[in-house]
PDB file of C-alpha atoms in Angstrom:
ATOM      1  CA  LEU R  23      12.287  -7.675   6.074  1.00  0.00           C
ATOM      2  CA  GLN R  24      13.760  -8.821   2.676  1.00  0.00           C
ATOM      3  CA  PHE R  25      11.553  -8.145  -0.116  1.00  0.00           C
ATOM      4  CA  GLY R  26      13.553 -10.004  -2.869  1.00  0.00           C
ATOM      5  CA  HIS R  27      17.484 -12.258  -3.285  1.00  0.00           C
ATOM      6  CA  VAL R  28      19.124 -13.024  -6.667  1.00  0.00           C
ATOM      7  CA  ASN R  29      19.060 -17.013  -6.728  1.00  0.00           C
ATOM      8  CA  GLY R  30      21.542 -17.798  -9.619  1.00  0.00           C
ATOM      9  CA  ALA R  31      19.773 -15.826 -12.398  1.00  0.00           C
ATOM     10  CA  ALA R  32      16.382 -15.902 -11.151  1.00  0.00           C
ATOM     11  CA  GLN R  33      16.042 -13.172  -8.740  1.00  0.00           C
ATOM     12  CA  VAL R  34      12.575 -13.630  -6.762  1.00  0.00           C
ATOM     13  CA  GLN R  35      10.556 -11.135  -5.763  1.00  0.00           C
ATOM     14  CA  LEU R  36       7.335 -11.090  -4.019  1.00  0.00           C
ATOM     15  CA  THR R  37       4.787  -8.000  -4.716  1.00  0.00           C
ATOM     16  CA  GLN R  38       1.520  -6.932  -2.536  1.00  0.00           C
ATOM     17  CA  ASP R  39      -0.008  -4.235  -4.729  1.00  0.00           C
ATOM     18  CA  GLN R  40      -3.183  -3.932  -2.408  1.00  0.00           C
ATOM     19  CA  LEU R  41      -1.789  -1.173   0.326  1.00  0.00           C
ATOM     20  CA  SER R  42      -5.225  -2.340   1.926  1.00  0.00           C
ATOM     21  CA  ILE R  43      -8.533  -4.057   1.509  1.00  0.00           C
ATOM     22  CA  THR R  44     -11.612  -2.403   3.818  1.00  0.00           C
ATOM     23  CA  ARG R  45     -14.561  -5.981   3.809  1.00  0.00           C
ATOM     24  CA  LYS R  46     -17.744  -5.595   5.977  1.00  0.00           C
ATOM     25  CA  PRO R  47     -17.952  -8.723   8.934  1.00  0.00           C
ATOM     26  CA  THR R  48     -18.645 -11.602   7.947  1.00  0.00           C
ATOM     27  CA  LYS R  49     -17.354 -10.509   4.536  1.00  0.00           C
ATOM     28  CA  THR R  50     -14.836 -12.571   3.083  1.00  0.00           C
ATOM     29  CA  GLY R  51     -11.289 -11.076   2.308  1.00  0.00           C
ATOM     30  CA  ARG R  52      -9.036 -11.812  -0.363  1.00  0.00           C
ATOM     31  CA  ILE R  53      -5.480 -10.962  -0.603  1.00  0.00           C
ATOM     32  CA  ASP R  54      -2.636 -11.820  -3.661  1.00  0.00           C
ATOM     33  CA  CYS R  55       0.875 -12.179  -3.421  1.00  0.00           C
ATOM     34  CA  LYS R  56       2.476 -12.002  -7.317  1.00  0.00           C
ATOM     35  CA  VAL R  57       5.881 -14.047  -7.326  1.00  0.00           C
ATOM     36  CA  SER R  58       7.993 -13.888  -9.981  1.00  0.00           C
ATOM     37  CA  GLY R  59      11.388 -15.857 -10.479  1.00  0.00           C
ATOM     38  CA  PHE R  60       9.283 -18.892  -7.650  1.00  0.00           C
ATOM     39  CA  ASN R  61       8.602 -22.465  -8.104  1.00  0.00           C
ATOM     40  CA  PHE R  62       5.258 -23.210  -7.357  1.00  0.00           C
ATOM     41  CA  ASP R  63       6.280 -27.278  -7.728  1.00  0.00           C
ATOM     42  CA  SER R  64       9.559 -26.868  -5.256  1.00  0.00           C
ATOM     43  CA  ASP R  65       8.863 -24.142  -3.564  1.00  0.00           C
ATOM     44  CA  TYR R  66       6.598 -22.986  -0.468  1.00  0.00           C
ATOM     45  CA  ILE R  67       4.769 -19.960   0.304  1.00  0.00           C
ATOM     46  CA  HIS R  68       3.839 -17.981   4.012  1.00  0.00           C
ATOM     47  CA  TRP R  69       1.164 -16.416   4.457  1.00  0.00           C
ATOM     48  CA  TYR R  70       1.424 -14.317   8.337  1.00  0.00           C
ATOM     49  CA  ARG R  71      -0.211 -12.059   9.931  1.00  0.00           C
ATOM     50  CA  GLN R  72       0.121  -9.246  12.075  1.00  0.00           C
ATOM     51  CA  SER R  73      -2.205  -8.046  14.749  1.00  0.00           C
ATOM     52  CA  PRO R  74      -2.195  -4.669  15.747  1.00  0.00           C
ATOM     53  CA  ARG R  75       0.230  -4.635  19.327  1.00  0.00           C
ATOM     54  CA  ALA R  76       1.767  -7.561  17.995  1.00  0.00           C
ATOM     55  CA  ALA R  77       4.553 -10.382  16.722  1.00  0.00           C
ATOM     56  CA  PRO R  78       3.567 -11.973  13.033  1.00  0.00           C
ATOM     57  CA  LYS R  79       2.251 -14.819  13.472  1.00  0.00           C
ATOM     58  CA  ARG R  80       1.962 -17.544  10.633  1.00  0.00           C
ATOM     59  CA  ILE R  81      -1.610 -18.593   9.391  1.00  0.00           C
ATOM     60  CA  LEU R  82      -0.554 -21.373   6.650  1.00  0.00           C
ATOM     61  CA  TYR R  83       2.166 -22.707   3.967  1.00  0.00           C
ATOM     62  CA  THR R  84       1.648 -23.267   1.053  1.00  0.00           C
ATOM     63  CA  LYS R  85       3.576 -25.754  -1.978  1.00  0.00           C
ATOM     64  CA  SER R  86       1.996 -27.733  -4.726  1.00  0.00           C
ATOM     65  CA  GLY R  87      -1.159 -27.026  -4.306  1.00  0.00           C
ATOM     66  CA  SER R  88      -1.642 -28.053  -0.844  1.00  0.00           C
ATOM     67  CA  VAL R  89      -2.369 -26.710   2.072  1.00  0.00           C
ATOM     68  CA  PHE R  90      -0.269 -26.972   5.751  1.00  0.00           C
ATOM     69  CA  MET R  91      -2.193 -24.880   8.002  1.00  0.00           C
ATOM     70  CA  ASP R  92      -0.496 -23.592  12.024  1.00  0.00           C
ATOM     71  CA  GLU R  93      -1.541 -24.552  15.295  1.00  0.00           C
ATOM     72  CA  ASP R  94      -4.393 -21.961  17.086  1.00  0.00           C
ATOM     73  CA  PHE R  95      -5.737 -21.009  12.987  1.00  0.00           C
ATOM     74  CA  ASP R  96      -9.421 -22.329  11.811  1.00  0.00           C
ATOM     75  CA  LYS R  97      -8.897 -24.235   8.187  1.00  0.00           C
ATOM     76  CA  GLU R  98     -12.702 -23.044   7.828  1.00  0.00           C
ATOM     77  CA  LYS R  99     -11.650 -19.381   8.065  1.00  0.00           C
ATOM     78  CA  PHE R 100      -7.900 -19.383   6.653  1.00  0.00           C
ATOM     79  CA  LYS R 101      -7.796 -20.608   3.491  1.00  0.00           C
ATOM     80  CA  ALA R 102      -4.952 -20.607   0.430  1.00  0.00           C
ATOM     81  CA  SER R 103      -4.685 -21.486  -3.763  1.00  0.00           C
ATOM     82  CA  ASP R 104      -2.289 -20.524  -6.220  1.00  0.00           C
ATOM     83  CA  ASP R 105      -2.664 -19.149  -9.514  1.00  0.00           C
ATOM     84  CA  VAL R 106       0.014 -20.494 -11.572  1.00  0.00           C
ATOM     85  CA  PRO R 107      -0.684 -18.941 -15.257  1.00  0.00           C
ATOM     86  CA  ALA R 108      -0.857 -15.696 -12.967  1.00  0.00           C
ATOM     87  CA  SER R 109       2.396 -16.243 -10.911  1.00  0.00           C
ATOM     88  CA  THR R 110       0.060 -15.607  -7.909  1.00  0.00           C
ATOM     89  CA  SER R 111      -1.027 -16.993  -4.584  1.00  0.00           C
ATOM     90  CA  ASN R 112      -4.277 -16.191  -2.266  1.00  0.00           C
ATOM     91  CA  LEU R 113      -4.690 -16.185   1.000  1.00  0.00           C
ATOM     92  CA  ARG R 114      -8.806 -15.875   1.693  1.00  0.00           C
ATOM     93  CA  VAL R 115     -10.042 -14.516   4.858  1.00  0.00           C
ATOM     94  CA  GLU R 116     -13.575 -15.735   5.426  1.00  0.00           C
ATOM     95  CA  LYS R 117     -16.335 -15.188   8.128  1.00  0.00           C
ATOM     96  CA  LEU R 118     -14.476 -11.642   8.600  1.00  0.00           C
ATOM     97  CA  THR R 119     -14.446 -10.238  12.649  1.00  0.00           C
ATOM     98  CA  GLN R 120     -13.033  -7.505  14.005  1.00  0.00           C
ATOM     99  CA  GLU R 121     -10.186  -9.944  15.221  1.00  0.00           C
ATOM    100  CA  ASP R 122      -8.805 -10.322  11.472  1.00  0.00           C
ATOM    101  CA  ALA R 123      -8.571  -6.873  11.144  1.00  0.00           C
ATOM    102  CA  ALA R 124      -4.542  -7.416  11.073  1.00  0.00           C
ATOM    103  CA  ILE R 125      -1.376  -6.840   8.654  1.00  0.00           C
ATOM    104  CA  TYR R 126      -1.126  -9.318   6.368  1.00  0.00           C
ATOM    105  CA  TYR R 127       2.495 -11.161   4.612  1.00  0.00           C
ATOM    106  CA  CYS R 128       3.060 -13.151   2.279  1.00  0.00           C
ATOM    107  CA  ALA R 129       6.899 -14.884   2.328  1.00  0.00           C
ATOM    108  CA  THR R 130       9.436 -17.204   0.799  1.00  0.00           C
ATOM    109  CA  TRP R 131      12.609 -18.054   2.734  1.00  0.00           C
ATOM    110  CA  ASP R 132      16.439 -18.427   0.716  1.00  0.00           C
ATOM    111  CA  ILE R 133      16.838 -21.708  -0.676  1.00  0.00           C
ATOM    112  CA  THR R 134      20.375 -20.926  -1.192  1.00  0.00           C
ATOM    113  CA  ILE R 135      20.876 -19.103   1.973  1.00  0.00           C
ATOM    114  CA  TYR R 136      19.819 -20.945   5.803  1.00  0.00           C
ATOM    115  CA  GLY R 137      17.800 -18.981   7.693  1.00  0.00           C
ATOM    116  CA  ILE R 138      16.790 -15.968   5.481  1.00  0.00           C
ATOM    117  CA  LYS R 139      12.836 -15.827   4.205  1.00  0.00           C
ATOM    118  CA  TYR R 140      11.830 -12.793   2.722  1.00  0.00           C
ATOM    119  CA  PHE R 141       8.449 -10.624   2.807  1.00  0.00           C
ATOM    120  CA  GLY R 142       6.132  -9.239   0.597  1.00  0.00           C
ATOM    121  CA  SER R 143       5.045  -5.864   1.701  1.00  0.00           C
ATOM    122  CA  GLY R 144       2.421  -6.334   3.359  1.00  0.00           C
ATOM    123  CA  THR R 145      -1.559  -5.894   2.943  1.00  0.00           C
ATOM    124  CA  LYS R 146      -3.480  -3.648   5.606  1.00  0.00           C
ATOM    125  CA  LEU R 147      -7.189  -5.713   5.707  1.00  0.00           C
ATOM    126  CA  ILE R 148      -9.611  -4.482   7.529  1.00  0.00           C
ATOM    127  CA  VAL R 149     -12.595  -4.973   8.685  1.00  0.00           C
ATOM    128  CA  SER R 150     -15.464  -1.747   8.869  1.00  0.00           C
ATOM    129  CA  SER R 151     -19.087  -1.076   7.715  1.00  0.00           C
ATOM    130  CA  LYS R 152     -18.121   2.018   6.216  1.00  0.00           C
ATOM    131  CA  PHE R 153     -18.223   3.709   2.878  1.00  0.00           C
ATOM    132  CA  LEU R 154     -14.932   4.050   1.506  1.00  0.00           C
ATOM    133  CA  LYS R 155     -14.076   7.676  -0.085  1.00  0.00           C
ATOM    134  CA  MET R 156     -11.159   9.048  -2.094  1.00  0.00           C
ATOM    135  CA  PHE R 157     -12.775  12.775  -3.629  1.00  0.00           C
ATOM    136  CA  SER R 158     -10.453  15.384  -3.835  1.00  0.00           C
ATOM    137  CA  LYS R 159      -7.372  15.855  -4.924  1.00  0.00           C
ATOM    138  CA  HIS R 160      -4.682  19.524  -5.420  1.00  0.00           C
ATOM    139  CA  THR R 161      -1.528  20.066  -6.060  1.00  0.00           C
ATOM    140  CA  PHE R 162      -0.035  23.285  -5.539  1.00  0.00           C
ATOM    141  CA  THR R 163       2.971  25.489  -6.185  1.00  0.00           C
ATOM    142  CA  LEU R 164       4.729  27.883  -3.869  1.00  0.00           C
ATOM    143  CA  GLY R 165       7.557  29.969  -5.525  1.00  0.00           C
ATOM    144  CA  ILE R 166       9.447  31.914  -2.502  1.00  0.00           C
ATOM    145  CA  TYR R 167      13.535  33.735  -3.736  1.00  0.00           C
ATOM    146  CA  TYR R 168      15.707  30.809  -4.322  1.00  0.00           C
ATOM    147  CA  ALA R 169      13.054  27.493  -4.314  1.00  0.00           C
ATOM    148  CA  LEU R 170       9.655  26.158  -5.558  1.00  0.00           C
ATOM    149  CA  SER R 171       7.481  24.210  -3.695  1.00  0.00           C
ATOM    150  CA  TYR R 172       4.687  21.730  -4.342  1.00  0.00           C
ATOM    151  CA  MET R 173       1.975  20.711  -2.137  1.00  0.00           C
ATOM    152  CA  CYS R 174      -0.050  18.176  -2.723  1.00  0.00           C
ATOM    153  CA  LEU R 175      -3.698  17.491  -0.441  1.00  0.00           C
ATOM    154  CA  ILE R 176      -5.782  15.334  -0.256  1.00  0.00           C
ATOM    155  CA  GLU R 177      -8.807  14.912   1.319  1.00  0.00           C
ATOM    156  CA  ASP R 178     -11.726  13.453   2.269  1.00  0.00           C
ATOM    157  CA  PHE R 179     -10.064   9.391   2.055  1.00  0.00           C
ATOM    158  CA  TYR R 180     -11.267   6.140   3.727  1.00  0.00           C
ATOM    159  CA  PRO R 181      -9.539   3.647   4.921  1.00  0.00           C
ATOM    160  CA  ASN R 182      -6.021   6.058   5.819  1.00  0.00           C
ATOM    161  CA  VAL R 183      -3.756   3.543   4.008  1.00  0.00           C
ATOM    162  CA  ILE R 184      -2.352   5.521   1.130  1.00  0.00           C
ATOM    163  CA  LYS R 185       0.956   6.032  -0.685  1.00  0.00           C
ATOM    164  CA  VAL R 186       2.014   9.570  -2.286  1.00  0.00           C
ATOM    165  CA  THR R 187       5.012  10.405  -4.306  1.00  0.00           C
ATOM    166  CA  TRP R 188       6.899  12.484  -6.134  1.00  0.00           C
ATOM    167  CA  GLU R 189       7.860  11.621  -9.828  1.00  0.00           C
ATOM    168  CA  GLU R 190       9.696  13.986 -12.415  1.00  0.00           C
ATOM    169  CA  GLU R 191       7.337  14.674 -15.063  1.00  0.00           C
ATOM    170  CA  ASN R 192       7.766  12.427 -17.670  1.00  0.00           C
ATOM    171  CA  LYS R 193      10.036  10.598 -15.692  1.00  0.00           C
ATOM    172  CA  ASN R 194       9.580   7.534 -13.277  1.00  0.00           C
ATOM    173  CA  ALA R 195      12.037   9.404 -11.364  1.00  0.00           C
ATOM    174  CA  GLU R 196      10.646  10.134  -7.918  1.00  0.00           C
ATOM    175  CA  LYS R 197      11.785  12.263  -5.455  1.00  0.00           C
ATOM    176  CA  ASN R 198      11.172  12.391  -1.612  1.00  0.00           C
ATOM    177  CA  GLY R 199       9.274  14.792  -0.377  1.00  0.00           C
ATOM    178  CA  VAL R 200       7.724  15.883   3.310  1.00  0.00           C
ATOM    179  CA  HIS R 201       4.710  13.845   4.257  1.00  0.00           C
ATOM    180  CA  GLU R 202       2.475  15.602   6.884  1.00  0.00           C
ATOM    181  CA  GLU R 203       0.577  13.339   9.207  1.00  0.00           C
ATOM    182  CA  ILE R 204      -2.884  12.324   8.286  1.00  0.00           C
ATOM    183  CA  TRP R 205      -5.096  13.980   9.860  1.00  0.00           C
ATOM    184  CA  PRO R 206      -8.179  12.551  11.194  1.00  0.00           C
ATOM    185  CA  PRO R 207     -11.812  14.849  10.119  1.00  0.00           C
ATOM    186  CA  GLY R 208     -14.146  16.450  12.351  1.00  0.00           C
ATOM    187  CA  ASP R 209     -16.502  14.809  14.824  1.00  0.00           C
ATOM    188  CA  ASN R 210     -19.134  14.446  12.355  1.00  0.00           C
ATOM    189  CA  GLN R 211     -16.975  12.506   9.460  1.00  0.00           C
ATOM    190  CA  GLN R 212     -15.845   9.270   8.656  1.00  0.00           C
ATOM    191  CA  SER R 213     -12.855  10.728   6.525  1.00  0.00           C
ATOM    192  CA  TYR R 214      -8.936  11.291   6.752  1.00  0.00           C
ATOM    193  CA  SER R 215      -7.180  13.954   4.711  1.00  0.00           C
ATOM    194  CA  LEU R 216      -2.994  14.596   4.052  1.00  0.00           C
ATOM    195  CA  SER R 217      -0.887  16.708   2.560  1.00  0.00           C
ATOM    196  CA  SER R 218       2.741  16.245   0.884  1.00  0.00           C
ATOM    197  CA  TRP R 219       5.757  18.785  -0.046  1.00  0.00           C
ATOM    198  CA  LEU R 220       7.738  19.076  -2.090  1.00  0.00           C
ATOM    199  CA  THR R 221      10.995  21.921  -2.356  1.00  0.00           C
ATOM    200  CA  VAL R 222      13.341  21.881  -5.576  1.00  0.00           C
ATOM    201  CA  ASP R 223      15.465  24.761  -6.849  1.00  0.00           C
ATOM    202  CA  LYS R 224      13.431  27.486  -8.200  1.00  0.00           C
ATOM    203  CA  ASN R 225      15.869  27.809 -10.912  1.00  0.00           C
ATOM    204  CA  SER R 226      15.787  23.532 -12.228  1.00  0.00           C
ATOM    205  CA  ASN R 227      13.295  24.258 -15.216  1.00  0.00           C
ATOM    206  CA  LYS R 228      11.783  21.004 -13.847  1.00  0.00           C
ATOM    207  CA  ASN R 229       7.806  20.149 -13.394  1.00  0.00           C
ATOM    208  CA  TYR R 230       7.120  17.608 -10.925  1.00  0.00           C
ATOM    209  CA  ARG R 231       3.763  15.323 -10.360  1.00  0.00           C
ATOM    210  CA  CYS R 232       1.968  13.931  -7.080  1.00  0.00           C
ATOM    211  CA  LYS R 233       1.176  11.087  -7.288  1.00  0.00           C
ATOM    212  CA  TYR R 234      -0.871   8.814  -4.697  1.00  0.00           C
ATOM    213  CA  GLU R 235      -2.303   4.845  -4.275  1.00  0.00           C
ATOM    214  CA  HIS R 236      -5.174   4.039  -2.197  1.00  0.00           C
ATOM    215  CA  GLU R 237      -7.191   1.133  -2.164  1.00  0.00           C
ATOM    216  CA  ILE R 238     -10.008   3.047  -4.356  1.00  0.00           C
ATOM    217  CA  LYS R 239      -7.790   3.634  -6.868  1.00  0.00           C
ATOM    218  CA  GLY R 240      -4.192   4.838  -7.838  1.00  0.00           C
ATOM    219  CA  ASP R 241      -3.291   8.651 -10.074  1.00  0.00           C
ATOM    220  CA  TYR R 242      -1.797  11.382 -10.294  1.00  0.00           C
ATOM    221  CA  VAL R 243      -3.500  14.519  -8.504  1.00  0.00           C
ATOM    222  CA  PRO R 244      -4.275  17.521 -10.840  1.00  0.00           C
ATOM    223  CA  MET R 245      -2.225  20.513 -10.785  1.00  0.00           C
ATOM    224  CA  GLU R 246      -3.980  23.869  -9.802  1.00  0.00           C
ATOM    225  CA  SER R 247      -2.415  27.144 -11.506  1.00  0.00           C
ATOM    226  CA  PRO R 248       0.515  28.022 -11.222  1.00  0.00           C
ATOM    227  CA  GLY R 249       1.132  30.291  -8.097  1.00  0.00           C
ATOM    228  CA  ILE R 250      -1.915  30.143  -6.636  1.00  0.00           C
ATOM    229  CA  TYR R 251      -2.316  28.636  -2.702  1.00  0.00           C
ATOM    230  CA  ARG R 252      -5.790  27.368  -1.624  1.00  0.00           C
ATOM    231  CA  THR R 253      -5.352  28.160   2.538  1.00  0.00           C
ATOM    232  CA  SER R 254      -9.114  26.587   2.569  1.00  0.00           C
ATOM    233  CA  PHE R 255     -12.273  26.495   0.487  1.00  0.00           C
ATOM    234  CA  ASN R 256     -12.986  30.210   0.308  1.00  0.00           C
ATOM    235  CA  ASN R 257      -9.658  31.313   0.356  1.00  0.00           C
ATOM    236  CA  ILE R 258      -7.090  31.931  -2.504  1.00  0.00           C
ATOM    237  CA  VAL R 259      -4.509  33.398  -1.686  1.00  0.00           C
ATOM    238  CA  TYR R 260      -1.769  34.496  -4.487  1.00  0.00           C
ATOM    239  CA  ILE R 261       2.254  34.390  -3.888  1.00  0.00           C
TER     240      ILE R 261
END
């Protein structure tokens, strides 16, 4: 998938800031797509649905306020509109059922190169009656002979769609971390947990911070005292 292109001096960019949206059955889900370098009067926005274990399939496309439905999709369920002043196109999925749970993408053609279509990053629509959750968040540092490791622990969140990045403190430059698999909770819980590690040279004299993005919100994870590694809720080991 391509996520942007250059057309002369203008660069078209499709941005889907929503990693996920969670809505109850029978409710409406709205998915937004921010567009830059785009002409709503002459260019097309396409909306695709990718159901689990299936290829993406186009639902509809829009131009100049008109909506054109593809076959097999109900115009009473899927509706699209443009907010031109906000440079945003949105798709609404109404009267939600479990069949609507999927990843939804906005897209546009490159009018200068035949056959190339550029997509947004996608938004996962979750149809569930569960409550959204985002609770415990910690960052720890662990010192060893030649390296310094940061561990970011995020616990008890729902849904399980989350993005974690590492940034050098006071800068926007990102560092590659090691993301552990999101693990499910105990049998009687309805939430998930994740840990991410970043290892750097112990003498780099730089500090790093962990940032997360989730449907509820995005923020930086607070740092615990350096040199403390919490192995369990009531057990602290000093390094």
